[in-house]
GROMACS .gro file of C-alpha atoms in nm:
model
  500
    1UNK     CA    1   7.591  10.770  15.483
    2UNK     CA    2   7.838  10.523  15.646
    3UNK     CA    3   7.774  10.276  15.343
    4UNK     CA    4   7.808  10.552  15.097
    5UNK     CA    5   8.138  10.659  15.246
    6UNK     CA    6   8.254  10.297  15.259
    7UNK     CA    7   8.172  10.263  14.892
    8UNK     CA    8   8.350  10.584  14.802
    9UNK     CA    9   8.676  10.475  14.995
   10UNK     CA   10   8.670  10.131  14.811
   11UNK     CA   11   8.626  10.321  14.481
   12UNK     CA   12   8.926  10.535  14.570
   13UNK     CA   13   9.135  10.250  14.679
   14UNK     CA   14   9.065  10.067  14.346
   15UNK     CA   15   9.141  10.378  14.150
   16UNK     CA   16   9.488  10.414  14.337
   17UNK     CA   17   9.556  10.046  14.272
   18UNK     CA   18   9.478  10.072  13.901
   19UNK     CA   19   9.693  10.390  13.877
   20UNK     CA   20   9.980  10.214  14.048
   21UNK     CA   21   9.942   9.925  13.840
   22UNK     CA   22   9.975  10.135  13.533
   23UNK     CA   23  10.272  10.301  13.667
   24UNK     CA   24  10.444   9.984  13.748
   25UNK     CA   25  10.376   9.845  13.391
   26UNK     CA   26  10.492  10.161  13.258
   27UNK     CA   27  10.825  10.150  13.465
   28UNK     CA   28  10.886   9.786  13.382
   29UNK     CA   29  10.803   9.843  12.998
   30UNK     CA   30  11.078  10.106  12.991
   31UNK     CA   31  11.331   9.884  13.169
   32UNK     CA   32  11.222   9.588  12.917
   33UNK     CA   33  11.274   9.813  12.595
   34UNK     CA   34  11.574   9.972  12.715
   35UNK     CA   35  11.734   9.630  12.683
   36UNK     CA   36  11.495   9.467  12.428
   37UNK     CA   37  11.517   9.748  12.157
   38UNK     CA   38  11.890   9.748  12.114
   39UNK     CA   39  11.911   9.369  12.138
   40UNK     CA   40  11.633   9.345  11.853
   41UNK     CA   41  11.825   9.593  11.637
   42UNK     CA   42  12.152   9.401  11.688
   43UNK     CA   43  11.984   9.063  11.621
   44UNK     CA   44  11.778   9.170  11.328
   45UNK     CA   45  12.080   9.369  11.154
   46UNK     CA   46  12.311   9.100  11.228
   47UNK     CA   47  12.094   8.840  11.078
   48UNK     CA   48  11.992   9.074  10.807
   49UNK     CA   49  12.376   9.069  10.706
   50UNK     CA   50  12.332   8.683  10.646
   51UNK     CA   51  11.996   8.743  10.455
   52UNK     CA   52  12.168   9.020  10.238
   53UNK     CA   53  12.460   8.790  10.160
   54UNK     CA   54  12.216   8.497  10.071
   55UNK     CA   55  12.012   8.735   9.853
   56UNK     CA   56  12.324   8.858   9.655
   57UNK     CA   57  12.458   8.513   9.608
   58UNK     CA   58  12.093   8.403   9.489
   59UNK     CA   59  12.108   8.649   9.220
   60UNK     CA   60  12.446   8.506   9.106
   61UNK     CA   61  12.300   8.157   9.066
   62UNK     CA   62  12.088   7.870   9.206
   63UNK     CA   63  12.400   7.674   9.299
   64UNK     CA   64  12.560   7.942   9.487
   65UNK     CA   65  12.233   8.022   9.682
   66UNK     CA   66  12.173   7.652   9.770
   67UNK     CA   67  12.514   7.617   9.863
   68UNK     CA   68  12.524   7.923  10.099
   69UNK     CA   69  12.179   7.811  10.247
   70UNK     CA   70  12.329   7.465  10.322
   71UNK     CA   71  12.623   7.593  10.486
   72UNK     CA   72  12.444   7.856  10.672
   73UNK     CA   73  12.153   7.644  10.790
   74UNK     CA   74  12.377   7.343  10.891
   75UNK     CA   75  12.742   7.454  10.958
   76UNK     CA   76  12.692   7.787  11.094
   77UNK     CA   77  12.372   7.710  11.275
   78UNK     CA   78  12.558   7.416  11.423
   79UNK     CA   79  12.858   7.614  11.536
   80UNK     CA   80  12.672   7.923  11.590
   81UNK     CA   81  12.438   7.744  11.816
   82UNK     CA   82  12.722   7.638  12.023
   83UNK     CA   83  12.877   7.978  12.080
   84UNK     CA   84  12.557   8.148  12.118
   85UNK     CA   85  12.444   7.905  12.368
   86UNK     CA   86  12.778   7.913  12.552
   87UNK     CA   87  12.784   8.306  12.556
   88UNK     CA   88  12.454   8.306  12.715
   89UNK     CA   89  12.626   8.179  13.041
   90UNK     CA   90  12.811   8.512  13.029
   91UNK     CA   91  12.474   8.683  13.027
   92UNK     CA   92  12.357   8.471  13.326
   93UNK     CA   93  12.666   8.532  13.531
   94UNK     CA   94  12.721   8.896  13.456
   95UNK     CA   95  12.346   8.965  13.487
   96UNK     CA   96  12.352   8.808  13.852
   97UNK     CA   97  12.670   8.985  13.950
   98UNK     CA   98  12.535   9.327  13.824
   99UNK     CA   99  12.218   9.279  14.007
  100UNK     CA  100  12.407   9.184  14.323
  101UNK     CA  101  12.634   9.500  14.280
  102UNK     CA  102  12.953   9.281  14.242
  103UNK     CA  103  13.056   9.482  13.927
  104UNK     CA  104  13.430   9.372  13.927
  105UNK     CA  105  13.342   9.010  13.848
  106UNK     CA  106  13.179   9.086  13.535
  107UNK     CA  107  13.517   9.150  13.355
  108UNK     CA  108  13.648   8.827  13.503
  109UNK     CA  109  13.349   8.641  13.364
  110UNK     CA  110  13.392   8.802  13.030
  111UNK     CA  111  13.748   8.699  13.006
  112UNK     CA  112  13.682   8.346  13.100
  113UNK     CA  113  13.408   8.320  12.846
  114UNK     CA  114  13.675   8.428  12.575
  115UNK     CA  115  13.884   8.134  12.689
  116UNK     CA  116  13.620   7.880  12.688
  117UNK     CA  117  13.451   7.989  12.359
  118UNK     CA  118  13.766   8.039  12.190
  119UNK     CA  119  13.890   7.683  12.239
  120UNK     CA  120  13.554   7.571  12.119
  121UNK     CA  121  13.573   7.773  11.810
  122UNK     CA  122  13.909   7.636  11.737
  123UNK     CA  123  13.793   7.283  11.769
  124UNK     CA  124  13.504   7.360  11.519
  125UNK     CA  125  13.750   7.489  11.230
  126UNK     CA  126  13.820   7.145  11.074
  127UNK     CA  127  13.444   7.124  11.009
  128UNK     CA  128  13.473   7.418  10.783
  129UNK     CA  129  13.802   7.322  10.631
  130UNK     CA  130  13.654   6.977  10.508
  131UNK     CA  131  13.313   7.094  10.433
  132UNK     CA  132  13.302   6.954  10.083
  133UNK     CA  133  13.406   6.595  10.165
  134UNK     CA  134  13.157   6.598  10.462
  135UNK     CA  135  12.862   6.710  10.262
  136UNK     CA  136  12.958   6.434   9.998
  137UNK     CA  137  12.954   6.177  10.273
  138UNK     CA  138  12.621   6.299  10.375
  139UNK     CA  139  12.492   6.217  10.023
  140UNK     CA  140  12.423   6.599   9.898
  141UNK     CA  141  12.446   6.683   9.527
  142UNK     CA  142  12.805   6.673   9.372
  143UNK     CA  143  12.771   7.026   9.248
  144UNK     CA  144  12.653   7.173   9.567
  145UNK     CA  145  12.912   6.984   9.794
  146UNK     CA  146  13.204   7.105   9.552
  147UNK     CA  147  13.083   7.469   9.579
  148UNK     CA  148  13.058   7.432   9.952
  149UNK     CA  149  13.445   7.384   9.979
  150UNK     CA  150  13.500   7.737   9.869
  151UNK     CA  151  13.227   7.919  10.044
  152UNK     CA  152  13.294   7.743  10.397
  153UNK     CA  153  13.641   7.872  10.415
  154UNK     CA  154  13.501   8.225  10.439
  155UNK     CA  155  13.321   8.142  10.745
  156UNK     CA  156  13.630   8.070  10.953
  157UNK     CA  157  13.720   8.438  11.032
  158UNK     CA  158  13.358   8.480  11.131
  159UNK     CA  159  13.384   8.201  11.361
  160UNK     CA  160  13.634   8.400  11.593
  161UNK     CA  161  13.441   8.704  11.521
  162UNK     CA  162  13.144   8.531  11.683
  163UNK     CA  163  13.338   8.440  12.012
  164UNK     CA  164  13.424   8.804  12.083
  165UNK     CA  165  13.113   8.970  11.944
  166UNK     CA  166  12.871   8.740  12.126
  167UNK     CA  167  13.015   8.743  12.465
  168UNK     CA  168  13.088   9.139  12.455
  169UNK     CA  169  12.738   9.159  12.354
  170UNK     CA  170  12.603   8.971  12.668
  171UNK     CA  171  12.841   9.153  12.890
  172UNK     CA  172  12.732   9.506  12.783
  173UNK     CA  173  12.352   9.375  12.780
  174UNK     CA  174  12.384   9.256  13.149
  175UNK     CA  175  12.489   9.614  13.259
  176UNK     CA  176  12.213   9.788  13.035
  177UNK     CA  177  12.494   9.938  12.797
  178UNK     CA  178  12.382   9.740  12.483
  179UNK     CA  179  12.272  10.043  12.292
  180UNK     CA  180  12.622  10.067  12.146
  181UNK     CA  181  12.587   9.732  12.019
  182UNK     CA  182  12.257   9.814  11.844
  183UNK     CA  183  12.410  10.105  11.658
  184UNK     CA  184  12.744   9.939  11.572
  185UNK     CA  185  12.550   9.636  11.409
  186UNK     CA  186  12.301   9.894  11.229
  187UNK     CA  187  12.600  10.068  11.091
  188UNK     CA  188  12.779   9.740  10.989
  189UNK     CA  189  12.441   9.621  10.817
  190UNK     CA  190  12.424   9.960  10.592
  191UNK     CA  191  12.801   9.920  10.519
  192UNK     CA  192  12.750   9.547  10.418
  193UNK     CA  193  12.465   9.641  10.186
  194UNK     CA  194  12.670   9.904  10.019
  195UNK     CA  195  13.008   9.704  10.003
  196UNK     CA  196  12.815   9.391   9.870
  197UNK     CA  197  12.648   9.598   9.596
  198UNK     CA  198  12.995   9.753   9.486
  199UNK     CA  199  13.200   9.434   9.508
  200UNK     CA  200  12.939   9.191   9.352
  201UNK     CA  201  12.752   9.409   9.096
  202UNK     CA  202  13.003   9.684   9.021
  203UNK     CA  203  13.346   9.482   9.045
  204UNK     CA  204  13.202   9.161   8.963
  205UNK     CA  205  13.379   8.975   9.249
  206UNK     CA  206  13.090   8.733   9.279
  207UNK     CA  207  13.120   8.495   9.572
  208UNK     CA  208  13.436   8.654   9.685
  209UNK     CA  209  13.287   9.010   9.696
  210UNK     CA  210  12.967   8.885   9.908
  211UNK     CA  211  13.178   8.687  10.153
  212UNK     CA  212  13.442   8.934  10.185
  213UNK     CA  213  13.191   9.216  10.263
  214UNK     CA  214  13.021   9.014  10.535
  215UNK     CA  215  13.351   8.926  10.713
  216UNK     CA  216  13.476   9.302  10.700
  217UNK     CA  217  13.169   9.438  10.840
  218UNK     CA  218  13.124   9.166  11.105
  219UNK     CA  219  13.471   9.244  11.244
  220UNK     CA  220  13.389   9.619  11.256
  221UNK     CA  221  13.138   9.541  11.530
  222UNK     CA  222  13.398   9.365  11.732
  223UNK     CA  223  13.638   9.642  11.723
  224UNK     CA  224  13.373   9.912  11.811
  225UNK     CA  225  13.247   9.701  12.114
  226UNK     CA  226  13.598   9.642  12.253
  227UNK     CA  227  13.678  10.008  12.221
  228UNK     CA  228  13.364  10.102  12.405
  229UNK     CA  229  13.442   9.844  12.689
  230UNK     CA  230  13.795  10.006  12.742
  231UNK     CA  231  13.664  10.359  12.741
  232UNK     CA  232  13.322  10.346  12.897
  233UNK     CA  233  13.308  10.061  13.125
  234UNK     CA  234  13.545  10.154  13.425
  235UNK     CA  235  13.332   9.968  13.697
  236UNK     CA  236  13.301   9.641  13.513
  237UNK     CA  237  13.618   9.622  13.315
  238UNK     CA  238  13.936   9.641  13.525
  239UNK     CA  239  14.173   9.514  13.254
  240UNK     CA  240  14.317   9.172  13.191
  241UNK     CA  241  14.341   8.964  13.485
  242UNK     CA  242  14.517   8.628  13.592
  243UNK     CA  243  14.195   8.556  13.795
  244UNK     CA  244  14.026   8.458  13.454
  245UNK     CA  245  14.266   8.166  13.450
  246UNK     CA  246  14.147   8.021  13.748
  247UNK     CA  247  13.823   7.843  13.866
  248UNK     CA  248  13.709   7.783  13.500
  249UNK     CA  249  13.510   7.482  13.585
  250UNK     CA  250  13.183   7.663  13.695
  251UNK     CA  251  13.204   7.866  13.370
  252UNK     CA  252  13.265   7.577  13.154
  253UNK     CA  253  12.984   7.371  13.314
  254UNK     CA  254  12.729   7.659  13.259
  255UNK     CA  255  12.864   7.724  12.919
  256UNK     CA  256  12.834   7.341  12.814
  257UNK     CA  257  12.468   7.346  12.956
  258UNK     CA  258  12.383   7.673  12.778
  259UNK     CA  259  12.552   7.559  12.444
  260UNK     CA  260  12.362   7.228  12.462
  261UNK     CA  261  12.028   7.402  12.503
  262UNK     CA  262  12.061   7.663  12.245
  263UNK     CA  263  12.218   7.428  11.983
  264UNK     CA  264  11.997   7.154  12.007
  265UNK     CA  265  11.714   7.410  11.902
  266UNK     CA  266  11.919   7.541  11.625
  267UNK     CA  267  12.061   7.210  11.505
  268UNK     CA  268  11.678   7.103  11.495
  269UNK     CA  269  11.626   7.349  11.183
  270UNK     CA  270  11.958   7.241  11.041
  271UNK     CA  271  11.848   6.885  11.054
  272UNK     CA  272  11.528   6.978  10.856
  273UNK     CA  273  11.726   7.139  10.598
  274UNK     CA  274  11.943   6.840  10.547
  275UNK     CA  275  11.639   6.629  10.501
  276UNK     CA  276  11.501   6.874  10.249
  277UNK     CA  277  11.813   6.793  10.048
  278UNK     CA  278  11.707   6.446   9.996
  279UNK     CA  279  11.375   6.547   9.837
  280UNK     CA  280  11.281   6.542   9.470
  281UNK     CA  281  11.411   6.863   9.316
  282UNK     CA  282  11.663   6.903   9.604
  283UNK     CA  283  11.782   7.266   9.486
  284UNK     CA  284  11.435   7.400   9.489
  285UNK     CA  285  11.328   7.215   9.814
  286UNK     CA  286  11.655   7.357   9.999
  287UNK     CA  287  11.595   7.712   9.856
  288UNK     CA  288  11.217   7.720   9.965
  289UNK     CA  289  11.270   7.560  10.287
  290UNK     CA  290  11.565   7.775  10.388
  291UNK     CA  291  11.401   8.098  10.283
  292UNK     CA  292  11.108   8.031  10.502
  293UNK     CA  293  11.350   7.949  10.777
  294UNK     CA  294  11.515   8.277  10.709
  295UNK     CA  295  11.173   8.474  10.728
  296UNK     CA  296  11.104   8.283  11.059
  297UNK     CA  297  11.441   8.359  11.191
  298UNK     CA  298  11.409   8.738  11.119
  299UNK     CA  299  11.100   8.748  11.342
  300UNK     CA  300  11.274   8.519  11.593
  301UNK     CA  301  11.558   8.774  11.615
  302UNK     CA  302  11.296   9.028  11.726
  303UNK     CA  303  11.166   8.792  11.986
  304UNK     CA  304  11.517   8.726  12.085
  305UNK     CA  305  11.549   9.096  12.196
  306UNK     CA  306  11.274   9.006  12.447
  307UNK     CA  307  11.456   8.689  12.551
  308UNK     CA  308  11.750   8.923  12.646
  309UNK     CA  309  11.526   9.149  12.824
  310UNK     CA  310  11.387   8.829  13.008
  311UNK     CA  311  11.743   8.704  13.077
  312UNK     CA  312  11.856   9.038  13.221
  313UNK     CA  313  11.552   9.139  13.422
  314UNK     CA  314  11.546   8.787  13.597
  315UNK     CA  315  11.912   8.757  13.632
  316UNK     CA  316  11.906   9.115  13.782
  317UNK     CA  317  11.610   9.065  14.004
  318UNK     CA  318  11.748   8.739  14.129
  319UNK     CA  319  12.076   8.913  14.203
  320UNK     CA  320  11.886   9.171  14.402
  321UNK     CA  321  11.684   8.933  14.590
  322UNK     CA  322  11.359   9.071  14.469
  323UNK     CA  323  11.108   8.783  14.389
  324UNK     CA  324  10.796   9.007  14.356
  325UNK     CA  325  10.966   9.218  14.100
  326UNK     CA  326  11.083   8.916  13.914
  327UNK     CA  327  10.753   8.771  13.873
  328UNK     CA  328  10.588   9.092  13.741
  329UNK     CA  329  10.882   9.136  13.488
  330UNK     CA  330  10.798   8.789  13.352
  331UNK     CA  331  10.423   8.865  13.318
  332UNK     CA  332  10.489   9.206  13.150
  333UNK     CA  333  10.749   9.064  12.900
  334UNK     CA  334  10.538   8.768  12.787
  335UNK     CA  335  10.216   8.998  12.736
  336UNK     CA  336  10.420   9.232  12.519
  337UNK     CA  337  10.578   8.957  12.334
  338UNK     CA  338  10.245   8.775  12.247
  339UNK     CA  339  10.116   9.105  12.098
  340UNK     CA  340  10.428   9.130  11.866
  341UNK     CA  341  10.368   8.771  11.768
  342UNK     CA  342  10.006   8.843  11.664
  343UNK     CA  343  10.121   9.130  11.455
  344UNK     CA  344  10.364   8.920  11.260
  345UNK     CA  345  10.111   8.625  11.246
  346UNK     CA  346   9.874   8.875  11.049
  347UNK     CA  347  10.149   8.988  10.822
  348UNK     CA  348  10.263   8.655  10.729
  349UNK     CA  349   9.911   8.553  10.640
  350UNK     CA  350   9.855   8.845  10.422
  351UNK     CA  351  10.194   8.883  10.248
  352UNK     CA  352  10.311   8.501  10.216
  353UNK     CA  353  10.375   8.497   9.839
  354UNK     CA  354  10.534   8.853   9.811
  355UNK     CA  355  10.804   8.759  10.061
  356UNK     CA  356  10.949   8.497   9.835
  357UNK     CA  357  11.051   8.767   9.571
  358UNK     CA  358  11.294   8.932   9.800
  359UNK     CA  359  11.508   8.635   9.785
  360UNK     CA  360  11.457   8.458   9.433
  361UNK     CA  361  11.297   8.535   9.095
  362UNK     CA  362  11.251   8.161   9.057
  363UNK     CA  363  10.846   8.088   9.020
  364UNK     CA  364  10.875   7.730   9.143
  365UNK     CA  365  11.056   7.831   9.468
  366UNK     CA  366  10.800   8.115   9.505
  367UNK     CA  367  10.527   7.875   9.471
  368UNK     CA  368  10.651   7.637   9.741
  369UNK     CA  369  10.696   7.938   9.974
  370UNK     CA  370  10.354   8.052   9.906
  371UNK     CA  371  10.210   7.712  10.016
  372UNK     CA  372  10.391   7.743  10.343
  373UNK     CA  373  10.265   8.082  10.459
  374UNK     CA  374  10.005   7.966  10.678
  375UNK     CA  375  10.253   7.741  10.866
  376UNK     CA  376  10.503   8.007  10.877
  377UNK     CA  377  10.248   8.251  11.039
  378UNK     CA  378  10.183   7.986  11.307
  379UNK     CA  379  10.569   7.960  11.354
  380UNK     CA  380  10.603   8.315  11.426
  381UNK     CA  381  10.341   8.329  11.673
  382UNK     CA  382  10.505   8.033  11.868
  383UNK     CA  383  10.833   8.217  11.843
  384UNK     CA  384  10.697   8.514  12.072
  385UNK     CA  385  10.572   8.262  12.349
  386UNK     CA  386  10.882   8.035  12.330
  387UNK     CA  387  11.149   8.310  12.328
  388UNK     CA  388  11.038   8.460  12.658
  389UNK     CA  389  11.013   8.121  12.837
  390UNK     CA  390  11.358   8.027  12.726
  391UNK     CA  391  11.491   8.369  12.850
  392UNK     CA  392  11.340   8.315  13.198
  393UNK     CA  393  11.498   7.967  13.206
  394UNK     CA  394  11.850   8.109  13.105
  395UNK     CA  395  11.835   8.397  13.353
  396UNK     CA  396  11.728   8.147  13.640
  397UNK     CA  397  12.042   7.903  13.520
  398UNK     CA  398  11.806   7.620  13.423
  399UNK     CA  399  12.012   7.551  13.107
  400UNK     CA  400  12.064   7.180  13.168
  401UNK     CA  401  11.690   7.122  13.217
  402UNK     CA  402  11.580   7.304  12.916
  403UNK     CA  403  11.846   7.100  12.708
  404UNK     CA  404  11.668   6.782  12.805
  405UNK     CA  405  11.348   6.941  12.710
  406UNK     CA  406  11.471   7.041  12.372
  407UNK     CA  407  11.627   6.711  12.300
  408UNK     CA  408  11.300   6.525  12.355
  409UNK     CA  409  11.076   6.778  12.184
  410UNK     CA  410  11.282   6.824  11.865
  411UNK     CA  411  11.445   6.510  11.812
  412UNK     CA  412  11.214   6.248  11.946
  413UNK     CA  413  10.892   6.414  11.853
  414UNK     CA  414  10.968   6.695  11.565
  415UNK     CA  415  11.202   6.526  11.336
  416UNK     CA  416  11.027   6.178  11.335
  417UNK     CA  417  10.697   6.345  11.261
  418UNK     CA  418  10.840   6.553  10.989
  419UNK     CA  419  10.996   6.264  10.822
  420UNK     CA  420  10.685   6.051  10.822
  421UNK     CA  421  10.480   6.338  10.686
  422UNK     CA  422  10.740   6.427  10.422
  423UNK     CA  423  10.845   6.097  10.288
  424UNK     CA  424  10.571   5.835  10.393
  425UNK     CA  425  10.284   6.053  10.341
  426UNK     CA  426  10.455   6.261  10.069
  427UNK     CA  427  10.385   6.609  10.195
  428UNK     CA  428  10.741   6.701  10.076
  429UNK     CA  429  10.842   7.047  10.248
  430UNK     CA  430  10.503   7.111  10.407
  431UNK     CA  431  10.543   6.772  10.606
  432UNK     CA  432  10.878   6.877  10.727
  433UNK     CA  433  10.734   7.215  10.863
  434UNK     CA  434  10.443   7.056  11.030
  435UNK     CA  435  10.698   6.829  11.194
  436UNK     CA  436  10.892   7.148  11.310
  437UNK     CA  437  10.573   7.304  11.458
  438UNK     CA  438  10.501   6.986  11.652
  439UNK     CA  439  10.819   6.991  11.820
  440UNK     CA  440  10.801   7.363  11.911
  441UNK     CA  441  10.444   7.329  12.029
  442UNK     CA  442  10.537   7.052  12.291
  443UNK     CA  443  10.838   7.246  12.402
  444UNK     CA  444  10.614   7.554  12.496
  445UNK     CA  445  10.378   7.325  12.689
  446UNK     CA  446  10.675   7.187  12.896
  447UNK     CA  447  10.845   7.521  12.949
  448UNK     CA  448  10.512   7.674  13.069
  449UNK     CA  449  10.478   7.388  13.327
  450UNK     CA  450  10.849   7.437  13.433
  451UNK     CA  451  10.820   7.813  13.480
  452UNK     CA  452  10.471   7.781  13.653
  453UNK     CA  453  10.631   7.540  13.904
  454UNK     CA  454  10.943   7.763  13.977
  455UNK     CA  455  10.989   7.858  14.352
  456UNK     CA  456  11.132   8.204  14.305
  457UNK     CA  457  11.215   8.271  14.676
  458UNK     CA  458  11.407   7.966  14.665
  459UNK     CA  459  11.596   8.063  14.345
  460UNK     CA  460  11.676   8.414  14.509
  461UNK     CA  461  11.831   8.223  14.809
  462UNK     CA  462  12.036   7.995  14.576
  463UNK     CA  463  12.152   8.293  14.364
  464UNK     CA  464  12.268   8.487  14.685
  465UNK     CA  465  12.457   8.167  14.808
  466UNK     CA  466  12.633   8.111  14.466
  467UNK     CA  467  12.732   8.478  14.430
  468UNK     CA  468  12.885   8.506  14.780
  469UNK     CA  469  13.053   8.166  14.721
  470UNK     CA  470  13.237   8.321  14.398
  471UNK     CA  471  13.299   8.647  14.558
  472UNK     CA  472  13.494   8.483  14.826
  473UNK     CA  473  13.682   8.301  14.568
  474UNK     CA  474  13.770   8.605  14.386
  475UNK     CA  475  13.887   8.787  14.708
  476UNK     CA  476  14.110   8.493  14.793
  477UNK     CA  477  14.266   8.502  14.441
  478UNK     CA  478  14.336   8.884  14.467
  479UNK     CA  479  14.483   8.829  14.815
  480UNK     CA  480  14.701   8.554  14.664
  481UNK     CA  481  14.812   8.790  14.380
  482UNK     CA  482  14.888   9.067  14.622
  483UNK     CA  483  15.093   8.852  14.847
  484UNK     CA  484  15.295   8.723  14.542
  485UNK     CA  485  15.363   9.076  14.441
  486UNK     CA  486  15.470   9.161  14.773
  487UNK     CA  487  15.709   8.868  14.788
  488UNK     CA  488  15.855   8.971  14.441
  489UNK     CA  489  15.920   9.310  14.579
  490UNK     CA  490  16.082   9.191  14.888
  491UNK     CA  491  16.305   8.958  14.679
  492UNK     CA  492  16.405   9.247  14.455
  493UNK     CA  493  16.481   9.464  14.747
  494UNK     CA  494  16.699   9.185  14.920
  495UNK     CA  495  16.897   9.149  14.588
  496UNK     CA  496  16.966   9.529  14.569
  497UNK     CA  497  17.079   9.530  14.932
  498UNK     CA  498  17.297   9.224  14.872
  499UNK     CA  499  17.485   9.401  14.586
  500UNK     CA  500  17.844   9.534  14.691
   0.00000   0.00000   0.00000
């Protein structure tokens, strides 16, 4: 009887543990997807606007498609990589502050990010102004380089749009209010599709119509986000403050590390597109490679939703000081991301050739894309793993370490392998893509090792000390401002009293 009773108690305990695990997974999943879904919607529709523009330009002409692909893949990835990376510092700082309950600091961090990112964007403007001579200097075809001079100017307003849109998105995401960003982005995407059709096909405005529509719809997102912050974020947005002008160095340092980490990865793809421009039939090579990159990037936008969830969950739990919940969140996010990666892996294997006709009607380009479908399927699977690992690193504040990893994996391994396979072994675009995969595979292996080695209890302690240090600085700055205001009031009273 005693043995039966003991076995029954053990069975009941195991059942309770299973039930508790299911409940914890369900609760964590709801938290993850409350962050991930709006982020995915934002990423997919925002990038979808670029894809729609490319699609309309592709039906205008091959040169316009190749030119837009070259600028988008090289210039915009180059600049956007810097700004996305730098804005991720906003997500790290705001996420940890929100987890620690220091809400008033989030608005200060947002304003500091506007200052730092705005200056960076201004420095980048000459790259767009002088795009044509730069592409000629890089040895691109004369016709493509000349067309680039016109299209690149349309990206200047978008440059400043990125500064505000990305940082406000991170600000809202850190406090679990990014649903508004998702809906604004979806609305802008639908509007862009309609406007592009009217301006390009009905009014025959060509390149100006497609690019004008893109700019209008992107700035609608900025205005909408700012209105929401002013009206619906009373705890985290206290208005503009002079405190944002002080102690900028921690924000600059983290922004630089974040920018380097992200842009080294985005530049990797840009370098490969540039290399495709030196192949035989450069226009076809660029078209095929950039279309595959766009498909890969669309799936990666979904994975970036889980990256955002990983950043926020890790940063929030670090701020709260809960290492156990943090580890559980990482395991849950990684499992769900791999499942999504497997789904897209199967889709790419089954629909490789059909994808090409969404972007072009050229049979030569479609044939090249079809030959890359197997490699593209592997890429989307890798995305699902790499995205979550990167999110964990950003949420922890390991941006500088990951930047070194990206530099080694992509530029010391990936690019040389791609060049050898493409030009020495004459595998052309296929060789470049194999080189791309080799760099990403090595990056995943190293990231797994880094995350596995992290002492989360130590990271909780470090985060607590850093937040307390910054909180004291903010309080000192506020006290100084109050003292200055009192002194000004006293001077005004003395002046009034001294009047006859």
